Every structure is written in structure tokens, then in C-alpha cells.
mmCIF file with all atom_site columns, C-alpha atoms and ligand atoms in Angstrom:
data_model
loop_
_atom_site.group_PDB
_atom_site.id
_atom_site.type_symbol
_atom_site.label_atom_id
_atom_site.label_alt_id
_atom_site.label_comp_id
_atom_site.label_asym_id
_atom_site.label_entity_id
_atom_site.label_seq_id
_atom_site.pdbx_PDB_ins_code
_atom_site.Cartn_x
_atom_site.Cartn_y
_atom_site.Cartn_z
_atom_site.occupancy
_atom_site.B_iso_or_equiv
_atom_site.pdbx_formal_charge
_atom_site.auth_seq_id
_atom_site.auth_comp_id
_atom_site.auth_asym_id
_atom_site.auth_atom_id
_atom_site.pdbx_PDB_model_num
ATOM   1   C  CA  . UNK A 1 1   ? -20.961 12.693 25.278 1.00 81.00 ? 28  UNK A CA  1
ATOM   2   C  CA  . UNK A 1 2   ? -22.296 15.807 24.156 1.00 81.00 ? 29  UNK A CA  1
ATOM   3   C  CA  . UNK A 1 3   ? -25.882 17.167 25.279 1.00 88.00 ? 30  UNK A CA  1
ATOM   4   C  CA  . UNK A 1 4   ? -28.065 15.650 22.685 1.00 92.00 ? 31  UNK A CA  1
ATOM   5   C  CA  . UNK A 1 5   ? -26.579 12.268 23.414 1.00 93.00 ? 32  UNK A CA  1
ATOM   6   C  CA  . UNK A 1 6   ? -27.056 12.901 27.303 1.00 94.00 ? 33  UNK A CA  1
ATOM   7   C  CA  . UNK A 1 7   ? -30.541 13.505 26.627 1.00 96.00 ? 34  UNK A CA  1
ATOM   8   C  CA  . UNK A 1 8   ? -31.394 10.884 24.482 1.00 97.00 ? 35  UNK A CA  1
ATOM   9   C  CA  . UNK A 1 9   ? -30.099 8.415  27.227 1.00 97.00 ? 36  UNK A CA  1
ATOM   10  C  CA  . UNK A 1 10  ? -32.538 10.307 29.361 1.00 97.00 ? 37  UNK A CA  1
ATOM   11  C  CA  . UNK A 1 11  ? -35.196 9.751  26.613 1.00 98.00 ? 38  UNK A CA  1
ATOM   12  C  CA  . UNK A 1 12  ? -34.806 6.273  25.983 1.00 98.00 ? 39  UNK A CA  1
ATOM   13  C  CA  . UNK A 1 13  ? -34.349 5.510  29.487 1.00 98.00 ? 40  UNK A CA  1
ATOM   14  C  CA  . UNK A 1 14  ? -38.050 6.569  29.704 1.00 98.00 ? 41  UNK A CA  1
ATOM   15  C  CA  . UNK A 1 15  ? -39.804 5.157  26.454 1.00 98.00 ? 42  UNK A CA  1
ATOM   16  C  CA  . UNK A 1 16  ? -37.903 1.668  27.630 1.00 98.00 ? 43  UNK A CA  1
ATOM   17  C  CA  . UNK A 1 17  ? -40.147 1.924  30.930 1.00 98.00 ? 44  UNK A CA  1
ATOM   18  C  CA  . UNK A 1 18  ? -43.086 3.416  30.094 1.00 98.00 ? 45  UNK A CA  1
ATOM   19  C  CA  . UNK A 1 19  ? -43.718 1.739  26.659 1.00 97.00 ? 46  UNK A CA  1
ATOM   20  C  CA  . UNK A 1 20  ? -44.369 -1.242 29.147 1.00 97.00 ? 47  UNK A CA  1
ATOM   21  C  CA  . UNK A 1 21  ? -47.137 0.116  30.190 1.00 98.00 ? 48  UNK A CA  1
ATOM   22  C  CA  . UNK A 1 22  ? -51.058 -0.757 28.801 1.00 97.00 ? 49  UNK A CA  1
ATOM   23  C  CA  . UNK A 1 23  ? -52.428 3.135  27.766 1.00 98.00 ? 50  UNK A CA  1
ATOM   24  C  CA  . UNK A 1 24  ? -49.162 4.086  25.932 1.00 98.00 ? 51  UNK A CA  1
ATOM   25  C  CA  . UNK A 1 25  ? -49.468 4.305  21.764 1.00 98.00 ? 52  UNK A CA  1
ATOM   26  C  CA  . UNK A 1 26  ? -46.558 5.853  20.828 1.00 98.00 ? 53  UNK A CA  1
ATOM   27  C  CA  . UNK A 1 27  ? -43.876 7.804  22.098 1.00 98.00 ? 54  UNK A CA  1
ATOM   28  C  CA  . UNK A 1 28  ? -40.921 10.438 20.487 1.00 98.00 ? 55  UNK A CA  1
ATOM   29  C  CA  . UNK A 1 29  ? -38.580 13.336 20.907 1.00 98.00 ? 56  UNK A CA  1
ATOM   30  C  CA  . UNK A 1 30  ? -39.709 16.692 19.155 1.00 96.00 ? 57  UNK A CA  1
ATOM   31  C  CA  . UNK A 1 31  ? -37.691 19.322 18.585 1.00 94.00 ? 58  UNK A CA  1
ATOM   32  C  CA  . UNK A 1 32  ? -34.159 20.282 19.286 1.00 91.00 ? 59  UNK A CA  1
ATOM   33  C  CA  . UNK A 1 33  ? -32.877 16.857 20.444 1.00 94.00 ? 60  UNK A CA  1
ATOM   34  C  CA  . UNK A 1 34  ? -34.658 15.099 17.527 1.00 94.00 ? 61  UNK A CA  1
ATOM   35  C  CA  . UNK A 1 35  ? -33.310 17.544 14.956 1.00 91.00 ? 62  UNK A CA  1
ATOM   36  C  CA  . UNK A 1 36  ? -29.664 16.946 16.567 1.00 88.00 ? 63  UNK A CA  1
ATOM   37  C  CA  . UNK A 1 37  ? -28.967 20.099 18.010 1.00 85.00 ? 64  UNK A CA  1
ATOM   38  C  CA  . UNK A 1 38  ? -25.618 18.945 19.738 1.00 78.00 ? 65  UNK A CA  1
ATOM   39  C  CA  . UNK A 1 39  ? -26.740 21.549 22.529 1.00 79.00 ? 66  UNK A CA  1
ATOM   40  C  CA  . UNK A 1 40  ? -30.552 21.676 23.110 1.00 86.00 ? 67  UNK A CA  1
ATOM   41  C  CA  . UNK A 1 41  ? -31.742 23.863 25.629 1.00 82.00 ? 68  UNK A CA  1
ATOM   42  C  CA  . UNK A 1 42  ? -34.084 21.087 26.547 1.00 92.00 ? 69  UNK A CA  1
ATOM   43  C  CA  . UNK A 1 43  ? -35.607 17.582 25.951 1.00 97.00 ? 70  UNK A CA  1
ATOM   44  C  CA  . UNK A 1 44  ? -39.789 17.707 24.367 1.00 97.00 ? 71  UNK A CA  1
ATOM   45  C  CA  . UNK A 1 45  ? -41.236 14.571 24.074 1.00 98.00 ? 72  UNK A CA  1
ATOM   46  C  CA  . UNK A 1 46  ? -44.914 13.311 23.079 1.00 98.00 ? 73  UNK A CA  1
ATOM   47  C  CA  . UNK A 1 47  ? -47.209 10.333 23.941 1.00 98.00 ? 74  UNK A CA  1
ATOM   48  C  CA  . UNK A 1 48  ? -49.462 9.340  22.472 1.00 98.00 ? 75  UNK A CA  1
ATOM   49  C  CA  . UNK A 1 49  ? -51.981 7.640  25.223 1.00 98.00 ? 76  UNK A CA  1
ATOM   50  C  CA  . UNK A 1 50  ? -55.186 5.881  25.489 1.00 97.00 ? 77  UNK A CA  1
ATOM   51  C  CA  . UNK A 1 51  ? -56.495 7.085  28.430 1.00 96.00 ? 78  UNK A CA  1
ATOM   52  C  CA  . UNK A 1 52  ? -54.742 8.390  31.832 1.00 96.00 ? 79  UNK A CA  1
ATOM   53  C  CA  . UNK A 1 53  ? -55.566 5.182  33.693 1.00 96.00 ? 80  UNK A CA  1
ATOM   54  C  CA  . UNK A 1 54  ? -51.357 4.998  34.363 1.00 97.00 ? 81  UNK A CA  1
ATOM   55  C  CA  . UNK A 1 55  ? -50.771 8.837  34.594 1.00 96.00 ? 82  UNK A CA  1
ATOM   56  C  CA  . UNK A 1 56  ? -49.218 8.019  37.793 1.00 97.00 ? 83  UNK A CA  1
ATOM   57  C  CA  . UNK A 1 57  ? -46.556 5.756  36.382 1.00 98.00 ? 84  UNK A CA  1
ATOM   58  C  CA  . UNK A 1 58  ? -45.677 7.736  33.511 1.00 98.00 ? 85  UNK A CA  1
ATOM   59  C  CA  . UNK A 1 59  ? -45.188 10.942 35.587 1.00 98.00 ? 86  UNK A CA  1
ATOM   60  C  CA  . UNK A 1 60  ? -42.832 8.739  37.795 1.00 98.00 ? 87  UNK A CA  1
ATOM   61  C  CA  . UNK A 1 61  ? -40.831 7.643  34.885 1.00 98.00 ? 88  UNK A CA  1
ATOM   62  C  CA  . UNK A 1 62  ? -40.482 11.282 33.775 1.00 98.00 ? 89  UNK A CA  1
ATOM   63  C  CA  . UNK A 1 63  ? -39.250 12.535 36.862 1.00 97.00 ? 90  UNK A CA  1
ATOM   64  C  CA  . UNK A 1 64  ? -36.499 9.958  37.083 1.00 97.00 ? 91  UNK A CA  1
ATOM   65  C  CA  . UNK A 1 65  ? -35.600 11.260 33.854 1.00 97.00 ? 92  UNK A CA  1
ATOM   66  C  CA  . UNK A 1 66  ? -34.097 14.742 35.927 1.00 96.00 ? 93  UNK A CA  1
ATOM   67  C  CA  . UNK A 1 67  ? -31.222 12.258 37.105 1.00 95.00 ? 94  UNK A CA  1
ATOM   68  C  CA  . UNK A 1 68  ? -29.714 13.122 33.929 1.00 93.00 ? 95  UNK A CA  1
ATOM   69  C  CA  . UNK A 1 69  ? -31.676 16.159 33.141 1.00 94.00 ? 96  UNK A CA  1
ATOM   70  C  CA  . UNK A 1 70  ? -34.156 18.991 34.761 1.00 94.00 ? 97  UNK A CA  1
ATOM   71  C  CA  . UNK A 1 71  ? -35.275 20.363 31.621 1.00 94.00 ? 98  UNK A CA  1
ATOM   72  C  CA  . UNK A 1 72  ? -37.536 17.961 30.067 1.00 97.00 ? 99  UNK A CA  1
ATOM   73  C  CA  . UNK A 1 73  ? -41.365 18.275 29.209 1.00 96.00 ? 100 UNK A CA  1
ATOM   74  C  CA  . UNK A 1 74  ? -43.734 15.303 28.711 1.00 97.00 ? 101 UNK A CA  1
ATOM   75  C  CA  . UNK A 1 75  ? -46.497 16.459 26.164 1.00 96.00 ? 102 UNK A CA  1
ATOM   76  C  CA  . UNK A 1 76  ? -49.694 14.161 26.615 1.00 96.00 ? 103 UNK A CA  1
ATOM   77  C  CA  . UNK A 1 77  ? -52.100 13.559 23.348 1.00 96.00 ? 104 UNK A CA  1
ATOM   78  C  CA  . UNK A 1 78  ? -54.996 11.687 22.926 1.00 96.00 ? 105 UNK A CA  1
ATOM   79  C  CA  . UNK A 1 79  ? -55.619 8.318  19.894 1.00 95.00 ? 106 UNK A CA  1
ATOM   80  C  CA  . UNK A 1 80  ? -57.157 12.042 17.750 1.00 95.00 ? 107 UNK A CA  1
ATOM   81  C  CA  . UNK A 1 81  ? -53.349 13.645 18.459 1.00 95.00 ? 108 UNK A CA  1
ATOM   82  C  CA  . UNK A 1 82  ? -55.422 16.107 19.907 1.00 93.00 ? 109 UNK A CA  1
ATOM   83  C  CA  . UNK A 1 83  ? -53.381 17.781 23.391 1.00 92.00 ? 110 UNK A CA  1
ATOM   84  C  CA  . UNK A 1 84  ? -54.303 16.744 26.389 1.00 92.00 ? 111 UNK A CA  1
ATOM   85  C  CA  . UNK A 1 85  ? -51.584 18.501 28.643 1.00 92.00 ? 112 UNK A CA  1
ATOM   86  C  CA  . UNK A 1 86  ? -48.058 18.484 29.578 1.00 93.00 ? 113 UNK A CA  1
ATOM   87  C  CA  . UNK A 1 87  ? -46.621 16.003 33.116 1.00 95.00 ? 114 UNK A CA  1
ATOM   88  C  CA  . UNK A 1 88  ? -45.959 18.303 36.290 1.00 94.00 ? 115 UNK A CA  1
ATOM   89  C  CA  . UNK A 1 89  ? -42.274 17.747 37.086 1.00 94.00 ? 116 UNK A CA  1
ATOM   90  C  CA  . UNK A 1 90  ? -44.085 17.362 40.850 1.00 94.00 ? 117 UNK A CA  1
ATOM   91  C  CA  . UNK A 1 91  ? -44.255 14.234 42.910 1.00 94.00 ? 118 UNK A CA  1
ATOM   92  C  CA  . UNK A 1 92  ? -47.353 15.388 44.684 1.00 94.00 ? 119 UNK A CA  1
ATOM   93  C  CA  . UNK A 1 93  ? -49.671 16.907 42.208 1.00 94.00 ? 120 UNK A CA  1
ATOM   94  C  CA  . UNK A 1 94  ? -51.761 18.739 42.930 1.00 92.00 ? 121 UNK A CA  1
ATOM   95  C  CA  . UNK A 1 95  ? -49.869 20.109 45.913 1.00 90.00 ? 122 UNK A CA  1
ATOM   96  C  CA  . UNK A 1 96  ? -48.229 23.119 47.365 1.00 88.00 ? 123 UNK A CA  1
ATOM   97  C  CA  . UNK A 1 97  ? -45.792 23.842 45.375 1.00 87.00 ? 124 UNK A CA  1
ATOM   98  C  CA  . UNK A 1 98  ? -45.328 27.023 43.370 1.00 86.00 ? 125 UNK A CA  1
ATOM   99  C  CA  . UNK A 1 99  ? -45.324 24.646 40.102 1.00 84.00 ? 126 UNK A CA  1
ATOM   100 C  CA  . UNK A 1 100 ? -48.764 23.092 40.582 1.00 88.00 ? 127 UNK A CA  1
ATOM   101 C  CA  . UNK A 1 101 ? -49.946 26.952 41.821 1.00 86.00 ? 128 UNK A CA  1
ATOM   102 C  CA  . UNK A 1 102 ? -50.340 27.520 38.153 1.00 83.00 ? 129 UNK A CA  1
ATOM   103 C  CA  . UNK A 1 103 ? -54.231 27.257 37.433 1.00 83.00 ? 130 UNK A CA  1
ATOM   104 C  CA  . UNK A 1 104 ? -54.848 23.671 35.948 1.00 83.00 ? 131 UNK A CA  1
ATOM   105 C  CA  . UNK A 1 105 ? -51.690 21.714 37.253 1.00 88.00 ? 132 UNK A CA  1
ATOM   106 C  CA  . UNK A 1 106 ? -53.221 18.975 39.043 1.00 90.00 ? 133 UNK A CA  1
ATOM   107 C  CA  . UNK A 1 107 ? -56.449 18.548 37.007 1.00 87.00 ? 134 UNK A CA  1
ATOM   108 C  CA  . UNK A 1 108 ? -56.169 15.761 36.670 1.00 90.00 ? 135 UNK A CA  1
ATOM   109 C  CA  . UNK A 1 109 ? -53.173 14.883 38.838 1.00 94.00 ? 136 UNK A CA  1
ATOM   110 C  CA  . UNK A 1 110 ? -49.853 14.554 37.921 1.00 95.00 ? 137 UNK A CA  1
ATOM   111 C  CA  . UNK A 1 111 ? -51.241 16.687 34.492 1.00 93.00 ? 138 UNK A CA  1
ATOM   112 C  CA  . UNK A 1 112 ? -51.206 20.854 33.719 1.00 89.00 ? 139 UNK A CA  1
ATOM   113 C  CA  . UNK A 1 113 ? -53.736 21.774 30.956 1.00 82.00 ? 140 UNK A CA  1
ATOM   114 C  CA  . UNK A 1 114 ? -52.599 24.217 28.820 1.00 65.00 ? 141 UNK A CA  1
ATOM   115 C  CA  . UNK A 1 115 ? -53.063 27.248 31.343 1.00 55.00 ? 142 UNK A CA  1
ATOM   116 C  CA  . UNK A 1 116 ? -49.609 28.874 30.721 1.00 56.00 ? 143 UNK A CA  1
ATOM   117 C  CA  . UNK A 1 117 ? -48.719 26.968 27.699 1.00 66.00 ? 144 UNK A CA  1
ATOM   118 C  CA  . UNK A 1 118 ? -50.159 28.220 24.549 1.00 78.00 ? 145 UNK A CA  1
ATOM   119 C  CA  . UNK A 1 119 ? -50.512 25.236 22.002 1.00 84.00 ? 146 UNK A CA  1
ATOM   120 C  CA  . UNK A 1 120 ? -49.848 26.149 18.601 1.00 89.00 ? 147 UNK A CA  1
ATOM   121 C  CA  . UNK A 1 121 ? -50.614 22.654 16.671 1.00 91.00 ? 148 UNK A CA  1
ATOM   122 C  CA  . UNK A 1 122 ? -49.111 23.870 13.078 1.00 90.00 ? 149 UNK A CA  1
ATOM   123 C  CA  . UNK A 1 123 ? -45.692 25.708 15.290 1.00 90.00 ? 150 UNK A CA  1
ATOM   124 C  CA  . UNK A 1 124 ? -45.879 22.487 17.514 1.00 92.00 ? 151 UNK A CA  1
ATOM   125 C  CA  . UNK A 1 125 ? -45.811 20.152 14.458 1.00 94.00 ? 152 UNK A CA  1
ATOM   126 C  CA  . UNK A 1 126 ? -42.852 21.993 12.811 1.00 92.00 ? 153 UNK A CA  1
ATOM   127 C  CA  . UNK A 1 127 ? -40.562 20.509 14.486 1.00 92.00 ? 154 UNK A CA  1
ATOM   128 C  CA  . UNK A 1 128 ? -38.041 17.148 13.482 1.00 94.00 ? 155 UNK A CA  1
ATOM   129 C  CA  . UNK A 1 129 ? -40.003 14.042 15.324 1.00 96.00 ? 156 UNK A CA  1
ATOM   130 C  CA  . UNK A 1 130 ? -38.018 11.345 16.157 1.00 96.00 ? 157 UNK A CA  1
ATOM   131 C  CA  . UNK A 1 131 ? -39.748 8.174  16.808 1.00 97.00 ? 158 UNK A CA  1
ATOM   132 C  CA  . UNK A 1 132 ? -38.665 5.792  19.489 1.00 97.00 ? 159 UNK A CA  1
ATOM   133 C  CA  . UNK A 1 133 ? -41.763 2.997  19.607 1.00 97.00 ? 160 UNK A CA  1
ATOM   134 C  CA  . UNK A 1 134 ? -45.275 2.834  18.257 1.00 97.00 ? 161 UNK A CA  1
ATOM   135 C  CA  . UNK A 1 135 ? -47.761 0.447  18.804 1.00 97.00 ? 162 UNK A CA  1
ATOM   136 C  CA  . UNK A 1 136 ? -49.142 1.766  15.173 1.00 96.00 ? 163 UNK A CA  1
ATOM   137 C  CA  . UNK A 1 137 ? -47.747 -0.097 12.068 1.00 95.00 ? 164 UNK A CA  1
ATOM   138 C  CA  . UNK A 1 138 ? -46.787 3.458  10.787 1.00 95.00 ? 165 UNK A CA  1
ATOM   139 C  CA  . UNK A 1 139 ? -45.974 6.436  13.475 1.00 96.00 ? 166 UNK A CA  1
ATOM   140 C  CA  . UNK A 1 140 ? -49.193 8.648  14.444 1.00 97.00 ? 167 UNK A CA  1
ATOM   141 C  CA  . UNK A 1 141 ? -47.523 11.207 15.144 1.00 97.00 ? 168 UNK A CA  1
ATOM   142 C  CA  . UNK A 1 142 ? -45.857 11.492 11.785 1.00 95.00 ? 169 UNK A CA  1
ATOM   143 C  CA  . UNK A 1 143 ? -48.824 10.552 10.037 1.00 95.00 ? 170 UNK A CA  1
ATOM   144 C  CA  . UNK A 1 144 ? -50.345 13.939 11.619 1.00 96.00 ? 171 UNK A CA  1
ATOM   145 C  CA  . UNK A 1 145 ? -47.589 16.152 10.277 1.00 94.00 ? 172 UNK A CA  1
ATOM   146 C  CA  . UNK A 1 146 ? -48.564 15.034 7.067  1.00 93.00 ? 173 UNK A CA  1
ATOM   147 C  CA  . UNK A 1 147 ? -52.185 15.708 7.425  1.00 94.00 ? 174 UNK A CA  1
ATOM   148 C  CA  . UNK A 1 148 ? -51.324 19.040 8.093  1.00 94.00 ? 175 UNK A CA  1
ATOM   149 C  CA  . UNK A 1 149 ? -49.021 19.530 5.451  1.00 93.00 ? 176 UNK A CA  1
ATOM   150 C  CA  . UNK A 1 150 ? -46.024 19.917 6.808  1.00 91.00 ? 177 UNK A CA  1
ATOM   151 C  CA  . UNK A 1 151 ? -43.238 18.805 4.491  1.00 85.00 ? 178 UNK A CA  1
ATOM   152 C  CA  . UNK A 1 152 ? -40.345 20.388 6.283  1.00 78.00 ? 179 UNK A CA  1
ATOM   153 C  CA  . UNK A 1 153 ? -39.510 20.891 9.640  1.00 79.00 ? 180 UNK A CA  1
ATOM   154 C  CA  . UNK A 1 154 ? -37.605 23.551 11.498 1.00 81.00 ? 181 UNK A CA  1
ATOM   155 C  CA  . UNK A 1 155 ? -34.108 23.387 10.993 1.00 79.00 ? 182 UNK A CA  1
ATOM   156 C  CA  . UNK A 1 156 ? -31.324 22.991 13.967 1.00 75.00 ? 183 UNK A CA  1
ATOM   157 C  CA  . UNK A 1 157 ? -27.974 24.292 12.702 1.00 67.00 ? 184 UNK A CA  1
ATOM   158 C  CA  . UNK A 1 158 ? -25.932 22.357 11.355 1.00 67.00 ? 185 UNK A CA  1
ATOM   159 C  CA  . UNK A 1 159 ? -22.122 22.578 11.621 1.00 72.00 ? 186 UNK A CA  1
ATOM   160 C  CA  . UNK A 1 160 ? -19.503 21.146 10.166 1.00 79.00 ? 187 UNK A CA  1
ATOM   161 C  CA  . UNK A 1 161 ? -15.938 20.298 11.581 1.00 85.00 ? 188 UNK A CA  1
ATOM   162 C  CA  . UNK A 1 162 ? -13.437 22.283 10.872 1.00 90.00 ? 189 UNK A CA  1
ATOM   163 C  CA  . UNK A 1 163 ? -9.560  22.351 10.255 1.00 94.00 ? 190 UNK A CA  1
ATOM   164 C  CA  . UNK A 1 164 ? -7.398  24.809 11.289 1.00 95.00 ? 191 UNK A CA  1
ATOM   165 C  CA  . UNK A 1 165 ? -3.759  25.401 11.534 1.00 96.00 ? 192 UNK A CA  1
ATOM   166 C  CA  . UNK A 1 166 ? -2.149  25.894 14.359 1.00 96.00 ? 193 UNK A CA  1
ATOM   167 C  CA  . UNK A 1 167 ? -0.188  29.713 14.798 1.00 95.00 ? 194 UNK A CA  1
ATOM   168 C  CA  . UNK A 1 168 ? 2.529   27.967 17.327 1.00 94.00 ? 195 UNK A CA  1
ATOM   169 C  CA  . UNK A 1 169 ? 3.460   24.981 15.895 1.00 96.00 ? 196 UNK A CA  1
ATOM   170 C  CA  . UNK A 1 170 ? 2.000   24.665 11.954 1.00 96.00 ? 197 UNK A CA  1
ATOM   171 C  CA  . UNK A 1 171 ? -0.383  21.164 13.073 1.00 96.00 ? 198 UNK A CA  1
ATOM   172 C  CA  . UNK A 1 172 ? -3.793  20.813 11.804 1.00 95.00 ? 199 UNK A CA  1
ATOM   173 C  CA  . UNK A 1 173 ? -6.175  20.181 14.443 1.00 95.00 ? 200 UNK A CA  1
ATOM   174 C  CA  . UNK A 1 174 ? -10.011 19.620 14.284 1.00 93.00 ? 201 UNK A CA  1
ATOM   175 C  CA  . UNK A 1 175 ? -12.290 21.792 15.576 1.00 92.00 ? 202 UNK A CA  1
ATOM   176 C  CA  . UNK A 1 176 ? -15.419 20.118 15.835 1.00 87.00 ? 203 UNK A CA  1
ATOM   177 C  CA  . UNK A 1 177 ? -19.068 20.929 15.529 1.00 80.00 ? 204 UNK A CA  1
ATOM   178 C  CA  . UNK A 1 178 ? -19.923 20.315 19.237 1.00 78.00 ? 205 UNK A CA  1
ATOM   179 C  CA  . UNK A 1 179 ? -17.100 22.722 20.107 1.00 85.00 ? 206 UNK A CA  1
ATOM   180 C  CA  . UNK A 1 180 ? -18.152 25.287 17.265 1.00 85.00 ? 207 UNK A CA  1
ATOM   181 C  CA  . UNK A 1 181 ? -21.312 25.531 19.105 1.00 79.00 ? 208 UNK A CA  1
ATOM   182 C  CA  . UNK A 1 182 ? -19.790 25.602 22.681 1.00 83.00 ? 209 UNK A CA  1
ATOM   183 C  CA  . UNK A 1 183 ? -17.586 28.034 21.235 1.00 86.00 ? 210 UNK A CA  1
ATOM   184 C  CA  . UNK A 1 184 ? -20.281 30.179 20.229 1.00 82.00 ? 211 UNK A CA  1
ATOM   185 C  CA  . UNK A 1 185 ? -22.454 29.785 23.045 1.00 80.00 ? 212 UNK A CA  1
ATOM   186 C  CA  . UNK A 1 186 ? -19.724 31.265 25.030 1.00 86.00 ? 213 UNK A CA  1
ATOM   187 C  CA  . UNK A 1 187 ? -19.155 34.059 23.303 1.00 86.00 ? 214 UNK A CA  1
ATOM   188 C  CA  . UNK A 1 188 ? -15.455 32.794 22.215 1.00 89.00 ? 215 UNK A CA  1
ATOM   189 C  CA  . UNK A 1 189 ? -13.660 32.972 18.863 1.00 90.00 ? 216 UNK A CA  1
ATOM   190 C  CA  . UNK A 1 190 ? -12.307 29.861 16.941 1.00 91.00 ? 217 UNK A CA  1
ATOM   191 C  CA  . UNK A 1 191 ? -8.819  28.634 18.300 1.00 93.00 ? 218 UNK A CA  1
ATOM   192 C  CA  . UNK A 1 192 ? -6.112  29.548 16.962 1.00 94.00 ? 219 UNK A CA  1
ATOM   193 C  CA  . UNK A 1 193 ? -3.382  27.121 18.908 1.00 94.00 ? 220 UNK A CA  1
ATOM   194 C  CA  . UNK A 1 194 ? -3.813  23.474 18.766 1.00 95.00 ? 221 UNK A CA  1
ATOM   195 C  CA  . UNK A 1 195 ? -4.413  21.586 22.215 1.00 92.00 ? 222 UNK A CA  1
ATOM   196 C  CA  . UNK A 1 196 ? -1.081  20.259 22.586 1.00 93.00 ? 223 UNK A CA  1
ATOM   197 C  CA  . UNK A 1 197 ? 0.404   23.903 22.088 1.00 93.00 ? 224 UNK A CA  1
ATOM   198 C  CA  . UNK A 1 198 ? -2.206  25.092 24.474 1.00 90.00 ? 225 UNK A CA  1
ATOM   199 C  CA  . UNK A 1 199 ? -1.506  22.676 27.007 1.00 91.00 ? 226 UNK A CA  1
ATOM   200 C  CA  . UNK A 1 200 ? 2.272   23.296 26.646 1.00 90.00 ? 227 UNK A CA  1
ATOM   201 C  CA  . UNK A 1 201 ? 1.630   26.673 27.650 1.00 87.00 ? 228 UNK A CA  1
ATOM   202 C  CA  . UNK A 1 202 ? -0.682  25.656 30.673 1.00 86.00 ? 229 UNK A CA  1
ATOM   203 C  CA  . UNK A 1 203 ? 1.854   23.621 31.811 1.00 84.00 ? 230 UNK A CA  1
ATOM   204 C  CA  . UNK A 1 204 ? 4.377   26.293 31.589 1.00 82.00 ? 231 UNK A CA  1
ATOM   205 C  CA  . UNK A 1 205 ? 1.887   28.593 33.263 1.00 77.00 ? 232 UNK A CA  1
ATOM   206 C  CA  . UNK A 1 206 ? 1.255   30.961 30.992 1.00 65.00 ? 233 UNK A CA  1
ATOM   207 C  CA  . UNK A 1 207 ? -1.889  30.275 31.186 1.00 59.00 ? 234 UNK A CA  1
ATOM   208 C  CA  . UNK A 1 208 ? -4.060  29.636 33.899 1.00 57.00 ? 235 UNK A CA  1
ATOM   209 C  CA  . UNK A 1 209 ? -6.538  27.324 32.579 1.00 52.00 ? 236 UNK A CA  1
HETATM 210 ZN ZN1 . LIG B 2 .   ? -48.655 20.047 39.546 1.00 82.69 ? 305 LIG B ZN1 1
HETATM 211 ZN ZN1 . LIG B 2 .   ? 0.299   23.711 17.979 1.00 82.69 ? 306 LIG B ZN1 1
#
């Protein structure tokens, strides 16, 4: 599995539990993971909510999403899709931790308000949404994008896989997207022996990795 997929487990691990719940509306991924990054840096997602009556519950169901993932952020909107505030990844909040420190975690509990996030609604909005269950009969959420005219979101690149010949032995081998991005991340160029070539030479120790 590559990241995305990881983190969608994550994600739908949580909208299974806490669309059970009475205050929920609607709940999706934004961003990265929705556009299918194959590597997001980390997992957004939005509910929609009634009122925080369950806060409790939903924070708990976020935090059990850090089994698979630390990097996540719960963004909490009102029936107006108007923010309300984003889950502290704390099980006692407001506490003593450095996180709920931060002026506004905790008020109300288990919730920071804004104080060192700076909502930008249209940069917000921008972004691929990726439904996973509404209580509406069309998604609020993308309903909202359209009232504020966004036709196109932000773009996650794309790659393709690629073939490439093999130097050692004359094989095509793939070289997939996921690995084009690893690739890149790491600061490596494209391979230019196949895996069975570059196992060969593991094996024969001429390499040690
Ligand atoms: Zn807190
Ligand atoms: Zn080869």
C-alpha cells in the first residue's frame, strides 16, 4: 500500500465510526489524499456538525486514527460551512500539554479555534474534496465550492508509469508512479538496472543494499 491508501484506511476507519453518531452531517478528505497524491504529507478532513453535543466522541475517533497515522487534522464546520475549529490531537483537553498551551485549544474542549491557524475559506476550498457520507441528498461541502466559484481545484501531480530498459541485461521494467515520487522525494535519479539485475548484484555483494 502506498501512503494515500494507508491514509484513506485511516479515514474511513473514522467516518465508519463517527458517521454513527447523532450531530454529524457530512464528512470528507480535502486536499492531498483526496486529490491522490500517492505521498501526502498529511490526512485533512472536514465535518460538517450540528452542534458539539458528541465532541468528545469524535475527538476519540480521531485520535485512534494516529494508529495508522500522526499527521491528521479534523476541521470542524457548522450546517452554514462556516469554521468552527480544528480537534486537539490531546486526550485531555484542555490540559497541560504544550499542544493545548496554544491560546484557544480547549475552548471548548477537545476543540482549538483558529488561534494559530489562519483560515483562508477561498485557499481552503481549493482543494479536491472527496466525499465519504452525507446525510444531505447532495454533498454540502461541495455545494459550497460552487457557491464560491470554484470550478477547479488545486492540482496534485500526477505521474505516469514509466518503462525503461535495463543497462545490464536489455529487460523492460516498470517504474511506477509511487516510486517516481519516492524517487524524487529522495533526491534519487530514475533506475537504470532492473530489480532482478539489482538484486543479482546484492546478492553477489556488490552492493550493500
Ligand atoms: Zn488541546
Ligand atoms: Zn536487468
Amino acid at each position: 500500500m502506498n501512503k494515500n491508501e494507508i491514509l484513506r484506511v485511516a479515514a474511513n476507519e473514522f467516518a465508519e465510526k463517527t458517521h454513527k453518531l447523532s450531530s454529524p452531517l457530512e464528512i470528507a478528505i480535502i486536499g492531498s489524499v483526496a486529490g491522490n497524491d500517492p505521498y501526502p504529507n498529511d490526512l485533512d478532513l472536514v465535518i460538517i456538525i450540528r452542534n458539539l453535543e458528541e465532541i468528545a466522541a469524535v475527538a476519540k475517533y480521531a485520535r485512534q486514527m494516529s494508529r495508522h497515522y500522526h499527521g491528521w487534522e479534523v476541521f470542524l464546520f457548522d450546517e452554514n460551512v462556516s469554521i468552527i475549529g480544528r480537534i486537539c490531537h490531546r486526550k485531555k483537553c484542555p490540559g497541560q500539554s504544550v499542544d493545548c498551551s496554544v491560546p484557544g485549544c480547549g475552548e471548548p474542549p477537545h476543540l482549538r479555534v483558529h488561534s494559530d491557524f489562519k483560515y483562508q475559506e477561498k485557499i481552503f476550498f481549493n482543494s479536491p474534496i472527496d466525499v465519504l457520507w452525507t446525510s444531505f441528498k447532495t454533498s454540502r461541502l461541495l455545494e459550497h465550492k460552487d457557491e464560491l466559484g470554484i470550478t477547479e481545484s488545486r492540482r496534485y501531480p500526477v505521474l505516469e508509469d514509466i518503462k525503461i530498459k535495463c543497462v545490464l541485461c536489455g529487460k523492460i521494467f516498470l517504474f511506477t508512479a509511487s516510486e517516481q515520487k519516492w524517487y524524487k522525494k529522495q533526491g534519487f535519479s530514475p533506475p537504470k538496472r532492473c530489480p532482478d539485475c539489482i538484486e543479482r548484484e546484492r546478492i553477489k555483494g556488490l552492493r550493500n543494499w
